[in-house]
């Protein structure tokens, strides 16, 4: 690349207009600024560490491509899987560390706790720094930590590293807002659903793979396999993930920018009706989803089925099929109809599926849980995509996503705790009633606010069943512009 010549004072004096000296001054400042940076900062921010095809270039703009969408979906699947490898191997880990099963349960608890803290503290960084270095740093921390999990013989070190791994394991929550901001408004729901499908695959597949690997080999092998996929993901992101521009001008120091973003997130929670409704919906549906998959293990392992760990793990493959259907539904329904309508179809389907299983006893045998699994995984996840799309259309995506993810995490914790208690007290039918109650409550929230309502409750402006193509796209572009300006 030819060096940029810095204009001299004589060059500047030859221009009589006010604009030219300003331009020359900007060029001079841009050329001399790196020299004023500390050596370590120049080393870290150097473009030499970025592949040529991923570097920022004023002549082009990084858009949504098939490669980028597949890369983000794969990364979300691998990263989400890290949170669930440990569940099928807890008994083996307890024996290896010579601790009780109850003590070994601290491993997933600390892993999830670290993840929750990471959502609150690390996700706002997507509005402070360039996304590529943030994601690569988080993936690197997770990879290094995971290597320690594969080797350490100490239970205390293992639990501490699990917390760190969970803390840094939040990169998928930075990819959702990115995909939303660069996707065409009329294809935003499909793009989001593809990345969400990847993350859902990461929730389902590890339980099956971990169960199979643990049954025939040492339990640490699943951690080594996870390390391999993590290294592969880090390499792919380094080679293919574009260096998107910094979301904010460099007008504040880090603490000021971070505080501003955190304060804006808190303000949006109580001032934006669409976000409040979306967060309530995601809390309720995640509570139902977590409750089902937690209590299903006890239900299948009990009489009369008496399933083993491998059979229970294979049951999770149902979720793989349903995640493939969500992008199809997004393309056919969510992108064409109002959020409340698309969500209602999914919720009604879920409620019927749950009722068929919960209130037929053993009449359907294994068919009952399969029917409910289809309803829970497909019908209940549909409102998540619909409301993410609606919220991202109107608000800065990354900041809204921090609140969304935090509510989803809290819903999972509540659903796991309450679902176990309900199952212990009343069995599978009572758990089904609990899931129907959650689905009904979600439906009430969805129908409490119409698509054209600007306030908290009501249907002012009418139902607006179908999205108007021109208005929806225009509103989406406006929302993206607002998001870009704010972020």
Coordinates of C-alpha atoms in Angstrom, one line a residue:
X1 CA 0.0 0.0 0.0
X2 CA 1.4 3.4 -0.9
X3 CA 2.1 5.7 2.1
X4 CA -0.3 8.6 2.6
X5 CA 1.6 11.9 2.3
X6 CA 1.1 14.3 5.2
X7 CA 0.4 17.8 3.9
X8 CA 2.8 20.5 4.9
X9 CA 2.0 24.0 6.0
X10 CA 2.8 25.3 2.5
X11 CA 0.4 22.9 1.0
X12 CA -2.4 24.1 3.3
X13 CA -1.7 27.8 2.7
X14 CA -2.3 27.4 -1.0
X15 CA -6.0 26.7 -0.4
X16 CA -8.4 29.6 0.2
X17 CA -11.5 27.7 1.2
X18 CA -12.3 26.7 4.7
X19 CA -13.1 23.1 3.8
X20 CA -9.7 22.1 2.5
X21 CA -7.6 22.9 5.5
X22 CA -10.1 21.0 7.7
X23 CA -9.7 18.0 5.5
X24 CA -5.9 18.2 5.5
X25 CA -6.0 18.5 9.3
X26 CA -8.0 15.4 9.6
X27 CA -5.5 13.5 7.4
X28 CA -2.6 14.8 9.4
X29 CA -4.3 13.8 12.6
X30 CA -5.2 10.3 11.3
X31 CA -1.6 9.7 10.2
X32 CA 0.1 10.9 13.4
X33 CA -2.4 9.5 15.9
X34 CA -1.0 5.9 15.9
X35 CA 2.4 7.4 16.8
X36 CA 1.0 8.8 20.0
X37 CA -0.5 5.5 21.1
X38 CA 1.4 3.3 23.6
X39 CA 3.4 0.5 22.0
X40 CA 1.2 -2.2 23.5
X41 CA -1.9 -0.5 22.2
X42 CA -0.5 -0.2 18.7
X43 CA 0.5 -3.9 18.9
X44 CA -3.0 -5.0 19.8
X45 CA -4.9 -2.7 17.4
X46 CA -2.6 -3.3 14.4
X47 CA -4.4 -4.3 11.2
X48 CA -1.6 -6.8 10.4
X49 CA -3.3 -9.3 12.7
X50 CA -6.4 -9.2 10.6
X51 CA -6.7 -11.2 7.3
X52 CA -6.9 -8.8 4.4
X53 CA -10.4 -9.9 3.4
X54 CA -11.7 -9.2 6.9
X55 CA -10.2 -5.7 7.3
X56 CA -12.3 -2.5 7.3
X57 CA -12.3 -0.8 4.0
X58 CA -14.1 2.5 3.3
X59 CA -14.8 1.3 -0.3
X60 CA -17.0 -1.6 0.9
X61 CA -19.5 -2.4 3.6
X62 CA -19.8 -5.8 5.3
X63 CA -23.3 -7.2 4.8
X64 CA -25.1 -10.4 5.6
X65 CA -23.8 -13.3 3.6
X66 CA -24.5 -17.0 3.7
X67 CA -20.9 -17.6 5.0
X68 CA -21.3 -15.1 7.8
X69 CA -24.8 -16.5 8.8
X70 CA -23.5 -20.1 8.8
X71 CA -20.4 -19.0 10.8
X72 CA -22.5 -17.2 13.4
X73 CA -24.9 -20.2 13.7
X74 CA -22.0 -22.7 14.1
X75 CA -20.3 -20.5 16.7
X76 CA -23.5 -20.1 18.6
X77 CA -24.0 -23.9 18.6
X78 CA -20.5 -24.7 19.8
X79 CA -20.5 -22.0 22.5
X80 CA -23.9 -22.9 23.8
X81 CA -22.9 -26.5 23.9
X82 CA -20.2 -25.7 26.4
X83 CA -22.9 -25.0 29.0
X84 CA -24.4 -28.5 28.8
X85 CA -21.7 -31.1 28.4
X86 CA -21.3 -31.5 32.1
X87 CA -24.9 -32.7 32.9
X88 CA -24.7 -36.3 31.6
X89 CA -21.2 -36.8 33.2
X90 CA -21.8 -35.5 36.7
X91 CA -21.8 -39.0 38.3
X92 CA -18.6 -40.0 36.6
X93 CA -17.0 -36.7 37.5
X94 CA -18.0 -37.1 41.1
X95 CA -16.3 -40.5 41.2
X96 CA -13.2 -39.1 39.5
X97 CA -12.8 -36.2 42.0
X98 CA -13.8 -38.5 44.9
X99 CA -16.7 -36.2 45.9
X100 CA -20.5 -36.8 46.4
X101 CA -22.9 -36.2 43.5
X102 CA -24.4 -33.3 45.4
X103 CA -21.0 -31.7 45.7
X104 CA -20.3 -32.4 42.0
X105 CA -23.5 -30.5 41.1
X106 CA -21.6 -27.3 41.9
X107 CA -19.9 -27.6 38.5
X108 CA -23.0 -26.8 36.4
X109 CA -24.2 -24.4 39.0
X110 CA -21.0 -22.3 38.8
X111 CA -20.9 -22.7 35.0
X112 CA -24.4 -21.2 34.8
X113 CA -23.7 -18.6 37.4
X114 CA -20.6 -17.4 35.4
X115 CA -22.8 -17.3 32.3
X116 CA -25.3 -15.1 34.0
X117 CA -22.7 -12.7 35.3
X118 CA -21.1 -12.6 31.8
X119 CA -24.4 -11.6 30.2
X120 CA -24.7 -8.6 32.5
X121 CA -21.1 -7.5 32.5
X122 CA -19.7 -8.5 29.1
X123 CA -22.5 -8.2 26.6
X124 CA -22.6 -4.3 26.9
X125 CA -19.0 -4.4 25.5
X126 CA -20.6 -4.9 22.1
X127 CA -21.6 -1.3 22.2
X128 CA -18.2 -0.1 23.4
X129 CA -15.6 -1.9 21.3
X130 CA -15.3 -3.3 17.8
X131 CA -17.1 -6.7 17.7
X132 CA -14.3 -8.8 16.1
X133 CA -11.7 -8.3 18.9
X134 CA -14.3 -8.7 21.6
X135 CA -15.6 -12.1 20.2
X136 CA -12.1 -13.4 19.5
X137 CA -11.0 -12.5 23.0
X138 CA -14.0 -14.2 24.6
X139 CA -13.4 -17.3 22.5
X140 CA -9.7 -17.3 23.4
X141 CA -10.5 -17.1 27.1
X142 CA -13.0 -19.9 26.8
X143 CA -10.5 -22.1 24.9
X144 CA -7.7 -21.6 27.3
X145 CA -10.0 -22.2 30.3
X146 CA -11.4 -25.3 28.6
X147 CA -7.8 -26.7 28.2
X148 CA -7.5 -26.4 32.0
X149 CA -10.7 -28.2 32.5
X150 CA -9.4 -31.1 30.4
X151 CA -6.2 -31.4 32.6
X152 CA -6.8 -30.3 36.2
X153 CA -7.0 -33.1 38.8
X154 CA -8.3 -30.7 41.4
X155 CA -12.1 -30.4 42.0
X156 CA -11.8 -26.8 43.4
X157 CA -9.7 -25.8 40.3
X158 CA -12.3 -27.5 38.1
X159 CA -15.2 -25.5 39.6
X160 CA -13.3 -22.2 39.5
X161 CA -12.4 -22.8 35.8
X162 CA -16.0 -23.7 35.1
X163 CA -17.2 -20.3 36.4
X164 CA -14.6 -18.5 34.2
X165 CA -15.6 -20.6 31.2
X166 CA -19.3 -19.7 31.7
X167 CA -18.4 -16.1 32.3
X168 CA -16.6 -15.8 28.9
X169 CA -19.2 -18.0 27.1
X170 CA -21.5 -15.2 25.9
X171 CA -20.3 -14.5 22.4
X172 CA -23.6 -15.8 20.8
X173 CA -25.4 -13.0 22.6
X174 CA -23.2 -10.5 20.7
X175 CA -24.0 -12.2 17.4
X176 CA -27.8 -11.9 17.6
X177 CA -27.7 -8.1 17.5
X178 CA -25.1 -8.1 14.7
X179 CA -27.2 -10.3 12.5
X180 CA -30.2 -8.2 13.2
X181 CA -28.5 -5.0 12.3
X182 CA -27.0 -6.1 9.0
X183 CA -29.9 -8.3 7.7
X184 CA -32.4 -6.7 5.3
X185 CA -35.5 -5.7 7.3
X186 CA -37.8 -8.1 5.4
X187 CA -35.4 -11.0 6.1
X188 CA -34.5 -10.2 9.7
X189 CA -36.7 -12.8 11.3
X190 CA -35.3 -15.6 9.1
X191 CA -31.7 -14.5 9.8
X192 CA -32.3 -14.4 13.6
X193 CA -34.0 -17.8 13.6
X194 CA -31.1 -19.4 11.8
X195 CA -28.6 -18.2 14.5
X196 CA -31.2 -19.2 17.2
X197 CA -31.5 -22.6 15.6
X198 CA -27.7 -23.0 15.9
X199 CA -27.9 -22.1 19.5
X200 CA -30.8 -24.6 20.1
X201 CA -28.8 -27.3 18.4
X202 CA -26.0 -26.5 20.9
X203 CA -28.5 -27.1 23.7
X204 CA -29.7 -30.5 22.4
X205 CA -26.8 -32.3 20.8
X206 CA -24.3 -32.2 23.7
X207 CA -26.5 -34.2 26.0
X208 CA -26.7 -37.0 23.4
X209 CA -23.0 -36.9 22.5
X210 CA -21.9 -36.7 26.2
X211 CA -24.1 -39.6 27.1
X212 CA -22.7 -41.8 24.4
X213 CA -19.1 -40.9 25.0
X214 CA -19.3 -41.3 28.7
X215 CA -21.0 -44.6 28.5
X216 CA -18.1 -46.1 26.5
X217 CA -15.0 -44.0 27.4
X218 CA -13.6 -41.8 30.1
X219 CA -15.8 -38.7 30.9
X220 CA -12.9 -36.3 30.2
X221 CA -13.0 -37.3 26.5
X222 CA -16.1 -35.2 26.0
X223 CA -14.2 -32.2 27.3
X224 CA -11.3 -32.9 24.9
X225 CA -13.8 -33.2 22.1
X226 CA -15.4 -29.9 23.1
X227 CA -11.9 -28.3 23.2
X228 CA -11.3 -29.4 19.7
X229 CA -14.6 -27.8 18.4
X230 CA -13.7 -24.7 20.4
X231 CA -10.3 -24.4 18.7
X232 CA -11.9 -25.0 15.3
X233 CA -14.5 -22.3 16.0
X234 CA -11.8 -19.8 17.1
X235 CA -9.8 -20.5 14.0
X236 CA -12.8 -20.0 11.7
X237 CA -13.8 -16.8 13.4
X238 CA -10.3 -15.4 13.1
X239 CA -10.1 -16.2 9.4
X240 CA -13.7 -15.3 8.3
X241 CA -15.3 -12.9 10.8
X242 CA -15.3 -9.3 9.4
X243 CA -13.9 -6.4 11.4
X244 CA -17.0 -4.4 11.7
X245 CA -16.5 -0.7 12.6
X246 CA -16.6 0.5 16.1
X247 CA -20.2 1.1 17.2
X248 CA -19.5 4.4 19.0
X249 CA -17.2 7.4 18.1
X250 CA -14.1 7.6 20.3
X251 CA -15.4 10.6 22.3
X252 CA -15.3 9.0 25.7
X253 CA -13.0 6.8 27.7
X254 CA -13.9 3.2 28.4
X255 CA -15.6 3.8 31.8
X256 CA -17.7 6.7 30.4
X257 CA -18.8 4.7 27.4
X258 CA -19.5 1.5 29.4
X259 CA -21.5 3.5 32.1
X260 CA -23.5 5.2 29.4
X261 CA -24.4 1.9 27.8
X262 CA -25.4 0.3 31.1
X263 CA -27.5 3.3 32.1
X264 CA -29.2 3.2 28.7
X265 CA -30.0 -0.5 29.1
X266 CA -31.6 0.1 32.5
X267 CA -33.6 3.1 31.1
X268 CA -34.9 1.1 28.1
X269 CA -36.2 -1.7 30.5
X270 CA -38.8 0.7 32.1
X271 CA -39.5 3.0 29.2
X272 CA -40.0 0.8 26.1
X273 CA -43.3 -1.2 26.1
X274 CA -42.3 -3.5 23.3
X275 CA -39.1 -4.5 25.2
X276 CA -41.0 -5.0 28.5
X277 CA -43.6 -7.3 26.7
X278 CA -40.8 -9.1 24.9
X279 CA -38.8 -9.7 28.1
X280 CA -41.9 -11.0 29.9
X281 CA -42.6 -13.4 27.0
X282 CA -39.0 -14.7 26.9
X283 CA -39.0 -15.2 30.7
X284 CA -42.2 -17.3 30.6
X285 CA -41.3 -19.4 27.6
X286 CA -37.8 -20.2 28.9
X287 CA -39.3 -21.2 32.2
X288 CA -41.5 -23.7 30.4
X289 CA -38.7 -25.0 28.2
X290 CA -36.3 -25.5 31.1
X291 CA -39.0 -27.1 33.3
X292 CA -39.9 -29.6 30.6
X293 CA -36.4 -30.8 29.8
X294 CA -35.4 -30.9 33.5
X295 CA -38.4 -33.0 34.7
X296 CA -38.4 -35.2 31.5
X297 CA -35.3 -37.1 32.8
X298 CA -37.1 -38.1 36.0
X299 CA -40.3 -39.0 34.0
X300 CA -38.5 -41.2 31.5
X301 CA -36.2 -42.8 34.1
X302 CA -39.2 -43.8 36.4
X303 CA -41.7 -46.6 36.1
X304 CA -43.0 -48.0 33.7
X305 CA -40.4 -46.8 31.2
X306 CA -37.1 -47.1 33.2
X307 CA -35.0 -45.5 30.5
X308 CA -31.3 -45.4 30.9
X309 CA -29.0 -42.3 30.4
X310 CA -28.3 -43.1 26.8
X311 CA -32.0 -43.5 25.9
X312 CA -32.8 -40.3 27.7
X313 CA -30.0 -38.5 25.8
X314 CA -31.3 -39.8 22.5
X315 CA -34.7 -38.3 23.3
X316 CA -33.1 -34.9 23.0
X317 CA -32.6 -35.5 19.3
X318 CA -36.3 -34.4 18.9
X319 CA -35.1 -30.9 19.5
X320 CA -32.8 -31.1 16.5
X321 CA -35.7 -31.6 14.1
X322 CA -37.8 -28.8 15.5
X323 CA -35.0 -26.3 15.4
X324 CA -34.8 -26.9 11.6
X325 CA -38.5 -25.9 11.3
X326 CA -38.2 -22.5 13.1
X327 CA -36.4 -20.7 10.2
X328 CA -39.1 -22.1 7.8
X329 CA -41.8 -20.7 10.1
X330 CA -40.0 -17.4 10.4
X331 CA -39.8 -17.0 6.6
X332 CA -43.5 -18.0 6.0
X333 CA -45.2 -16.4 8.9
X334 CA -43.2 -14.1 11.2
X335 CA -41.9 -12.0 8.3
X336 CA -45.4 -11.6 6.9
X337 CA -47.7 -11.3 9.8
X338 CA -48.0 -9.3 13.0
X339 CA -46.0 -10.4 16.0
X340 CA -49.0 -11.3 18.1
X341 CA -50.5 -13.5 15.4
X342 CA -47.3 -15.4 14.7
X343 CA -46.8 -15.9 18.4
X344 CA -50.4 -17.0 19.1
X345 CA -50.2 -19.8 16.6
X346 CA -47.1 -21.2 18.3
X347 CA -48.5 -20.9 21.8
X348 CA -51.8 -22.6 20.9
X349 CA -50.0 -25.4 19.3
X350 CA -47.7 -25.8 22.4
X351 CA -50.7 -25.7 24.8
X352 CA -52.5 -28.5 22.8
X353 CA -49.4 -30.6 22.6
X354 CA -48.7 -30.3 26.4
X355 CA -52.4 -31.2 27.2
X356 CA -52.3 -34.2 25.0
X357 CA -49.4 -35.6 26.9
X358 CA -50.2 -34.5 30.4
X359 CA -53.8 -35.7 30.5
X360 CA -53.7 -39.0 28.7
X361 CA -51.8 -40.9 31.3
X362 CA -49.9 -43.8 29.8
X363 CA -52.3 -44.2 26.9
X364 CA -49.8 -42.8 24.4
X365 CA -46.8 -44.5 26.1
X366 CA -43.6 -42.8 24.7
X367 CA -45.7 -40.9 22.2
X368 CA -47.0 -38.5 24.8
X369 CA -43.6 -37.0 25.8
X370 CA -42.6 -36.9 22.1
X371 CA -45.8 -34.8 21.4
X372 CA -45.1 -32.5 24.2
X373 CA -41.4 -32.1 23.2
X374 CA -42.5 -31.0 19.8
X375 CA -44.9 -28.5 21.2
X376 CA -42.4 -27.2 23.7
X377 CA -39.4 -26.9 21.3
X378 CA -41.3 -25.5 18.3
X379 CA -44.4 -23.8 19.6
X380 CA -42.8 -22.1 22.6
X381 CA -39.7 -21.0 20.7
X382 CA -41.7 -19.2 18.0
X383 CA -42.6 -16.2 20.2
X384 CA -38.9 -15.8 21.1
X385 CA -38.0 -15.2 17.4
X386 CA -41.1 -13.1 16.8
X387 CA -40.4 -10.8 19.7
X388 CA -36.7 -10.6 19.1
X389 CA -37.4 -9.4 15.6
X390 CA -40.0 -6.9 16.8
X391 CA -37.7 -5.5 19.4
X392 CA -34.6 -5.3 17.2
X393 CA -36.7 -3.5 14.6
X394 CA -37.4 -0.6 17.0
X395 CA -34.5 -0.5 19.5
X396 CA -30.7 -0.7 19.6
X397 CA -30.2 -4.4 19.1
X398 CA -27.3 -5.2 21.4
X399 CA -28.6 -3.3 24.4
X400 CA -32.1 -4.8 24.0
X401 CA -30.5 -8.2 23.7
X402 CA -28.7 -7.9 27.0
X403 CA -32.1 -7.5 28.7
X404 CA -33.6 -10.3 26.6
X405 CA -30.9 -12.7 27.4
X406 CA -30.9 -11.9 31.1
X407 CA -34.7 -12.5 31.3
X408 CA -34.2 -15.8 29.4
X409 CA -31.6 -16.9 31.9
X410 CA -33.7 -16.0 34.9
X411 CA -36.7 -17.8 33.3
X412 CA -34.5 -21.0 32.9
X413 CA -33.5 -20.8 36.6
X414 CA -37.1 -20.3 37.7
X415 CA -38.5 -23.0 35.4
X416 CA -35.9 -25.6 36.6
X417 CA -36.5 -24.9 40.3
X418 CA -40.3 -24.7 40.2
X419 CA -40.7 -27.6 37.7
X420 CA -38.7 -29.9 39.9
X421 CA -40.8 -28.9 42.9
X422 CA -44.1 -29.4 41.0
X423 CA -43.0 -32.8 39.7
X424 CA -41.9 -34.0 43.2
X425 CA -45.3 -32.9 44.6
X426 CA -47.7 -34.0 41.9
X427 CA -46.0 -35.9 39.1
X428 CA -46.0 -35.5 35.4
X429 CA -49.7 -34.4 35.0
X430 CA -49.1 -31.5 37.4
X431 CA -46.0 -30.5 35.6
X432 CA -48.1 -30.4 32.4
X433 CA -50.6 -28.1 34.1
X434 CA -47.7 -25.9 35.1
X435 CA -46.5 -25.7 31.5
X436 CA -50.0 -24.9 30.2
X437 CA -50.3 -22.2 32.9
X438 CA -47.0 -20.6 31.6
X439 CA -48.2 -20.9 28.0
X440 CA -51.5 -19.3 28.9
X441 CA -49.8 -16.5 30.8
X442 CA -47.6 -15.9 27.8
X443 CA -50.6 -15.7 25.5
X444 CA -52.2 -13.1 27.8
X445 CA -49.1 -10.9 27.6
X446 CA -49.0 -11.3 23.8
X447 CA -52.6 -10.3 23.4
X448 CA -52.4 -7.4 25.9
X449 CA -50.9 -5.1 23.3
X450 CA -51.8 -4.7 19.7
X451 CA -49.2 -4.3 16.8
X452 CA -49.9 -0.5 16.4
X453 CA -50.3 0.3 20.1
X454 CA -47.7 2.8 21.3
X455 CA -48.6 2.6 24.9
X456 CA -48.2 -0.3 27.4
X457 CA -51.6 -1.9 26.9
X458 CA -54.4 -1.7 24.4
X459 CA -55.2 -2.2 20.7
X460 CA -55.4 1.4 19.4
X461 CA -54.8 1.5 15.7
X462 CA -56.4 -1.9 15.0
X463 CA -55.2 -5.5 14.7
X464 CA -53.1 -5.1 11.6
X465 CA -52.9 -8.8 10.9
X466 CA -50.5 -8.7 8.0
X467 CA -47.4 -6.6 8.0
X468 CA -47.5 -3.9 5.4
X469 CA -44.4 -4.5 3.2
X470 CA -43.5 -0.9 2.7
X471 CA -44.2 0.2 6.3
X472 CA -42.4 -2.8 7.9
X473 CA -39.3 -2.3 5.8
X474 CA -39.3 1.4 6.4
X475 CA -39.7 1.0 10.1
X476 CA -37.0 -1.7 10.1
X477 CA -34.6 0.6 8.4
X478 CA -35.5 3.5 10.7
X479 CA -35.0 1.2 13.7
X480 CA -31.6 0.1 12.3
X481 CA -30.6 3.7 11.8
X482 CA -31.6 4.6 15.3
X483 CA -29.7 1.6 16.6
X484 CA -26.6 2.5 14.7
X485 CA -26.8 6.1 15.9
X486 CA -27.3 5.2 19.5
X487 CA -24.9 2.3 19.6

